[in-house]
CSV table of C-alpha atoms in Angstrom, one decimal:
chain,number,residue,atom,x,y,z
H,1,UNK,CA,133.0,69.6,139.9
H,2,UNK,CA,134.3,72.4,142.5
H,3,UNK,CA,132.1,75.3,143.6
H,4,UNK,CA,134.5,78.3,142.5
H,5,UNK,CA,135.3,81.2,145.4
H,6,UNK,CA,133.8,83.2,143.7
H,7,UNK,CA,130.4,81.3,143.3
H,8,UNK,CA,130.4,81.0,146.8
H,9,UNK,CA,131.0,84.9,147.7
H,10,UNK,CA,128.0,85.1,145.1
H,11,UNK,CA,125.3,83.2,147.2
H,12,UNK,CA,127.1,84.4,150.4
H,13,UNK,CA,126.5,88.5,149.2
H,14,UNK,CA,122.9,87.3,148.2
H,15,UNK,CA,121.7,85.2,151.4
H,16,UNK,CA,123.1,87.7,153.6
H,17,UNK,CA,121.2,91.1,151.6
H,18,UNK,CA,118.1,89.4,151.1
H,19,UNK,CA,117.8,88.6,154.7
H,20,UNK,CA,117.7,92.3,155.5
H,21,UNK,CA,115.8,93.1,152.3
H,22,UNK,CA,113.0,90.6,152.7
H,23,UNK,CA,113.6,89.0,156.1
H,24,UNK,CA,109.8,87.1,155.7
H,25,UNK,CA,110.7,85.4,152.2
H,26,UNK,CA,113.2,82.6,151.4
H,27,UNK,CA,115.1,82.9,148.6
H,28,UNK,CA,118.0,80.7,146.6
H,29,UNK,CA,120.3,81.8,144.2
H,30,UNK,CA,121.1,78.9,141.8
H,31,UNK,CA,123.9,79.1,139.5
H,32,UNK,CA,122.6,78.3,136.0
H,33,UNK,CA,125.5,77.9,132.8
H,34,UNK,CA,122.5,77.3,129.9
H,35,UNK,CA,120.4,80.1,131.2
H,36,UNK,CA,119.5,81.9,127.3
H,37,UNK,CA,118.2,85.5,126.9
H,38,UNK,CA,114.7,86.1,126.8
H,39,UNK,CA,113.9,82.4,127.3
H,40,UNK,CA,111.4,82.9,130.4
H,41,UNK,CA,109.1,80.3,132.0
H,42,UNK,CA,106.0,81.5,132.7
H,43,UNK,CA,105.7,84.0,135.8
H,44,UNK,CA,110.0,84.7,135.5
H,45,UNK,CA,111.5,87.8,135.5
H,46,UNK,CA,114.3,88.9,133.9
H,47,UNK,CA,117.6,91.2,134.8
H,48,UNK,CA,120.9,91.8,132.6
H,49,UNK,CA,124.0,93.0,134.0
H,50,UNK,CA,125.5,94.6,130.7
H,51,UNK,CA,129.2,96.1,132.0
H,52,UNK,CA,129.9,94.5,134.7
H,53,UNK,CA,133.8,94.3,135.9
H,54,UNK,CA,135.8,91.4,136.2
H,55,UNK,CA,139.0,89.4,135.4
H,56,UNK,CA,139.6,86.7,133.5
H,57,UNK,CA,142.6,84.0,133.9
H,58,UNK,CA,143.4,81.7,130.8
H,59,UNK,CA,143.5,78.2,131.9
H,60,UNK,CA,145.6,77.3,129.1
H,61,UNK,CA,148.2,79.8,128.4
H,62,UNK,CA,147.9,81.6,132.0
H,63,UNK,CA,147.7,85.0,130.2
H,64,UNK,CA,144.6,87.4,132.5
H,65,UNK,CA,143.3,90.2,131.7
H,66,UNK,CA,140.7,92.9,132.7
H,67,UNK,CA,137.5,93.0,131.4
H,68,UNK,CA,134.8,96.3,131.6
H,69,UNK,CA,132.1,94.1,130.0
H,70,UNK,CA,131.2,91.2,131.7
H,71,UNK,CA,127.3,90.1,131.1
H,72,UNK,CA,125.6,88.7,133.9
H,73,UNK,CA,121.8,87.2,133.2
H,74,UNK,CA,119.5,86.6,136.1
H,75,UNK,CA,116.3,84.9,135.7
H,76,UNK,CA,113.7,85.5,139.1
H,77,UNK,CA,110.8,83.8,140.0
H,78,UNK,CA,108.6,84.5,143.5
H,79,UNK,CA,105.8,82.3,144.6
H,80,UNK,CA,104.0,84.8,147.0
H,81,UNK,CA,101.3,81.9,148.4
H,82,UNK,CA,104.7,79.9,149.8
H,83,UNK,CA,107.1,82.8,150.3
H,84,UNK,CA,109.5,81.3,148.1
H,85,UNK,CA,111.7,83.4,145.6
H,86,UNK,CA,114.4,82.0,143.2
H,87,UNK,CA,117.2,83.4,141.5
H,88,UNK,CA,119.2,81.8,138.1
H,89,UNK,CA,122.3,83.2,137.8
H,90,UNK,CA,124.7,82.9,134.3
H,91,UNK,CA,127.9,84.9,134.0
H,92,UNK,CA,129.2,84.7,130.6
H,93,UNK,CA,132.3,83.8,130.0
H,94,UNK,CA,135.1,85.1,127.4
H,95,UNK,CA,137.8,83.4,125.4
H,96,UNK,CA,141.5,84.0,125.7
H,97,UNK,CA,142.6,86.3,122.8
H,98,UNK,CA,146.5,85.8,123.3
H,99,UNK,CA,146.7,81.9,122.5
H,100,UNK,CA,142.9,81.4,121.0
H,101,UNK,CA,142.1,78.0,122.4
H,102,UNK,CA,138.6,77.6,122.3
H,103,UNK,CA,138.3,76.8,126.0
H,104,UNK,CA,135.9,79.9,127.8
H,105,UNK,CA,137.2,81.2,130.8
H,106,UNK,CA,135.3,82.1,133.6
H,107,UNK,CA,135.6,85.6,135.3
H,108,UNK,CA,136.4,86.1,138.9
H,109,UNK,CA,135.5,89.4,141.0
H,110,UNK,CA,136.1,91.2,143.7
H,111,UNK,CA,133.7,90.9,147.2
H,112,UNK,CA,133.1,94.8,146.2
H,113,UNK,CA,131.8,94.1,142.5
H,114,UNK,CA,129.8,91.4,143.9
H,115,UNK,CA,128.2,93.4,146.4
H,116,UNK,CA,127.4,96.3,144.2
H,117,UNK,CA,125.8,94.3,141.7
H,118,UNK,CA,123.9,92.2,143.7
H,119,UNK,CA,122.6,95.6,145.3
H,120,UNK,CA,121.3,96.2,141.4
H,121,UNK,CA,120.2,92.9,141.3
H,122,UNK,CA,117.4,93.5,144.4
H,123,UNK,CA,116.5,96.3,143.0
H,124,UNK,CA,115.2,94.8,139.9
H,125,UNK,CA,114.0,92.1,142.1
H,126,UNK,CA,111.9,94.3,144.0
H,127,UNK,CA,110.9,95.9,141.1
H,128,UNK,CA,109.7,93.0,139.2
H,129,UNK,CA,108.5,90.6,142.0
H,130,UNK,CA,107.2,92.6,144.4
H,131,UNK,CA,106.0,95.9,142.9
H,132,UNK,CA,107.8,98.1,144.7
H,133,UNK,CA,110.0,100.8,144.3
H,134,UNK,CA,113.0,99.4,144.2
H,135,UNK,CA,115.3,102.4,144.5
H,136,UNK,CA,118.1,103.5,142.6
H,137,UNK,CA,120.3,101.3,140.8
H,138,UNK,CA,124.2,101.6,142.0
H,139,UNK,CA,126.9,102.9,139.7
H,140,UNK,CA,128.5,99.9,137.5
H,141,UNK,CA,131.8,99.4,138.7
H,142,UNK,CA,132.5,98.6,135.2
H,143,UNK,CA,132.3,102.7,134.6
H,144,UNK,CA,135.9,102.6,135.9
H,145,UNK,CA,138.3,103.3,132.6
H,146,UNK,CA,138.7,99.9,130.6
H,147,UNK,CA,142.0,98.6,129.6
H,148,UNK,CA,140.7,98.5,126.0
H,149,UNK,CA,137.7,97.7,123.5
H,150,UNK,CA,136.0,95.4,123.9
H,151,UNK,CA,136.4,92.1,121.1
H,152,UNK,CA,133.3,90.7,120.3
H,153,UNK,CA,134.3,88.1,119.1
H,154,UNK,CA,135.9,86.2,122.0
H,155,UNK,CA,132.7,87.4,124.1
H,156,UNK,CA,130.4,84.7,124.9
H,157,UNK,CA,127.2,87.3,125.2
H,158,UNK,CA,128.4,88.6,121.8
H,159,UNK,CA,128.2,85.5,120.1
H,160,UNK,CA,124.9,84.5,121.7
H,161,UNK,CA,123.7,87.9,120.3
H,162,UNK,CA,123.9,90.1,123.5
H,163,UNK,CA,124.6,93.6,122.5
H,164,UNK,CA,125.6,95.3,125.5
H,165,UNK,CA,128.4,97.2,124.4
H,166,UNK,CA,127.8,99.8,121.6
H,167,UNK,CA,130.3,102.5,121.4
H,168,UNK,CA,128.4,104.8,119.4
H,169,UNK,CA,125.9,104.9,122.3
H,170,UNK,CA,128.8,105.4,124.5
H,171,UNK,CA,129.7,108.2,122.8
H,172,UNK,CA,126.3,110.1,122.3
H,173,UNK,CA,126.0,109.2,126.3
H,174,UNK,CA,129.3,110.9,127.3
H,175,UNK,CA,128.6,114.1,124.7
H,176,UNK,CA,125.0,114.0,126.7
H,177,UNK,CA,126.5,114.8,130.2
H,178,UNK,CA,129.3,117.2,128.7
H,179,UNK,CA,129.8,120.3,130.7
H,180,UNK,CA,132.2,122.8,129.6
H,181,UNK,CA,133.6,123.6,133.2
H,182,UNK,CA,134.3,119.6,133.3
H,183,UNK,CA,136.1,119.5,130.2
H,184,UNK,CA,138.2,122.6,130.8
H,185,UNK,CA,139.4,121.1,133.7
H,186,UNK,CA,140.1,117.9,132.6
H,187,UNK,CA,142.1,119.6,129.7
H,188,UNK,CA,144.4,121.5,131.9
H,189,UNK,CA,144.7,118.6,134.2
H,190,UNK,CA,146.2,116.6,131.0
H,191,UNK,CA,148.8,119.7,129.4
H,192,UNK,CA,149.2,122.2,132.9
H,193,UNK,CA,150.5,119.2,134.8
H,194,UNK,CA,152.0,116.5,132.9
H,195,UNK,CA,156.0,117.1,133.0
H,196,UNK,CA,157.1,114.6,130.6
H,197,UNK,CA,154.9,116.0,127.8
H,198,UNK,CA,157.0,117.6,125.0
H,199,UNK,CA,156.2,121.4,126.0
H,200,UNK,CA,157.5,120.9,129.0
H,201,UNK,CA,160.6,118.6,127.7
H,202,UNK,CA,161.5,121.7,125.4
H,203,UNK,CA,161.4,124.2,128.3
H,204,UNK,CA,163.7,122.3,130.7
H,205,UNK,CA,166.0,121.8,127.6
H,206,UNK,CA,166.0,125.4,126.9
H,207,UNK,CA,166.3,126.1,130.6
H,208,UNK,CA,169.5,124.0,130.7
H,209,UNK,CA,171.1,125.6,127.6
H,210,UNK,CA,170.8,129.2,128.6
H,211,UNK,CA,172.0,127.7,132.3
H,212,UNK,CA,175.1,126.3,130.5
H,213,UNK,CA,175.7,129.6,128.2
H,214,UNK,CA,175.4,131.7,131.3
H,215,UNK,CA,178.1,129.2,133.0
H,216,UNK,CA,180.6,129.5,129.9
H,217,UNK,CA,180.1,133.3,129.6
H,218,UNK,CA,180.9,133.6,133.1
H,219,UNK,CA,184.0,131.6,132.6
H,220,UNK,CA,185.2,133.5,129.8
H,221,UNK,CA,184.9,136.9,131.1
H,222,UNK,CA,187.3,136.1,134.0
H,223,UNK,CA,189.8,135.3,131.9
H,224,UNK,CA,190.3,138.6,130.8
């Protein structure tokens, strides 16, 4: 089985950043498709990315889709005496909703997305394995607008009971960060500058009719 390009990129970014964050320790990153949530060996810690952004490509019908709700599970362990650390990682897959095949497909991610996710992993790793203040977590790439609602019946993480997309909580979070000024600005942007809206179409149609009426009136008066 060949190693995917995304897997190589994950390892490359992780090793480079850990060399800077913890140069005295040696860390390894292992892809483990059998990793389970909350099933930890003694001494191991867990970190979950619940809203990563990835693109999927169906190997059967060639359909591609974007998801902002990719779940990534990490198990971490540090042997302080030997100064050796290990991270096991699982990226949960999704089913193609176009052809309905039972084949789970892996996601691919941009390098900039992987770098942000690795930064969050290292932040959690420093907090849980070293007892340090890891700093601020980077904003998830998945905070960008998604192409549609998450369909849990096609998500491997949802099928294993990992509740990572809750519309009710999402709406409450948006309401908690609500500011009247920002809402007013968004409303103005949505209605005042959309020249293809119904209001603007009626305006331009009325203007065209007025111009035609004036031209006909002018021509009529010229013949008198």
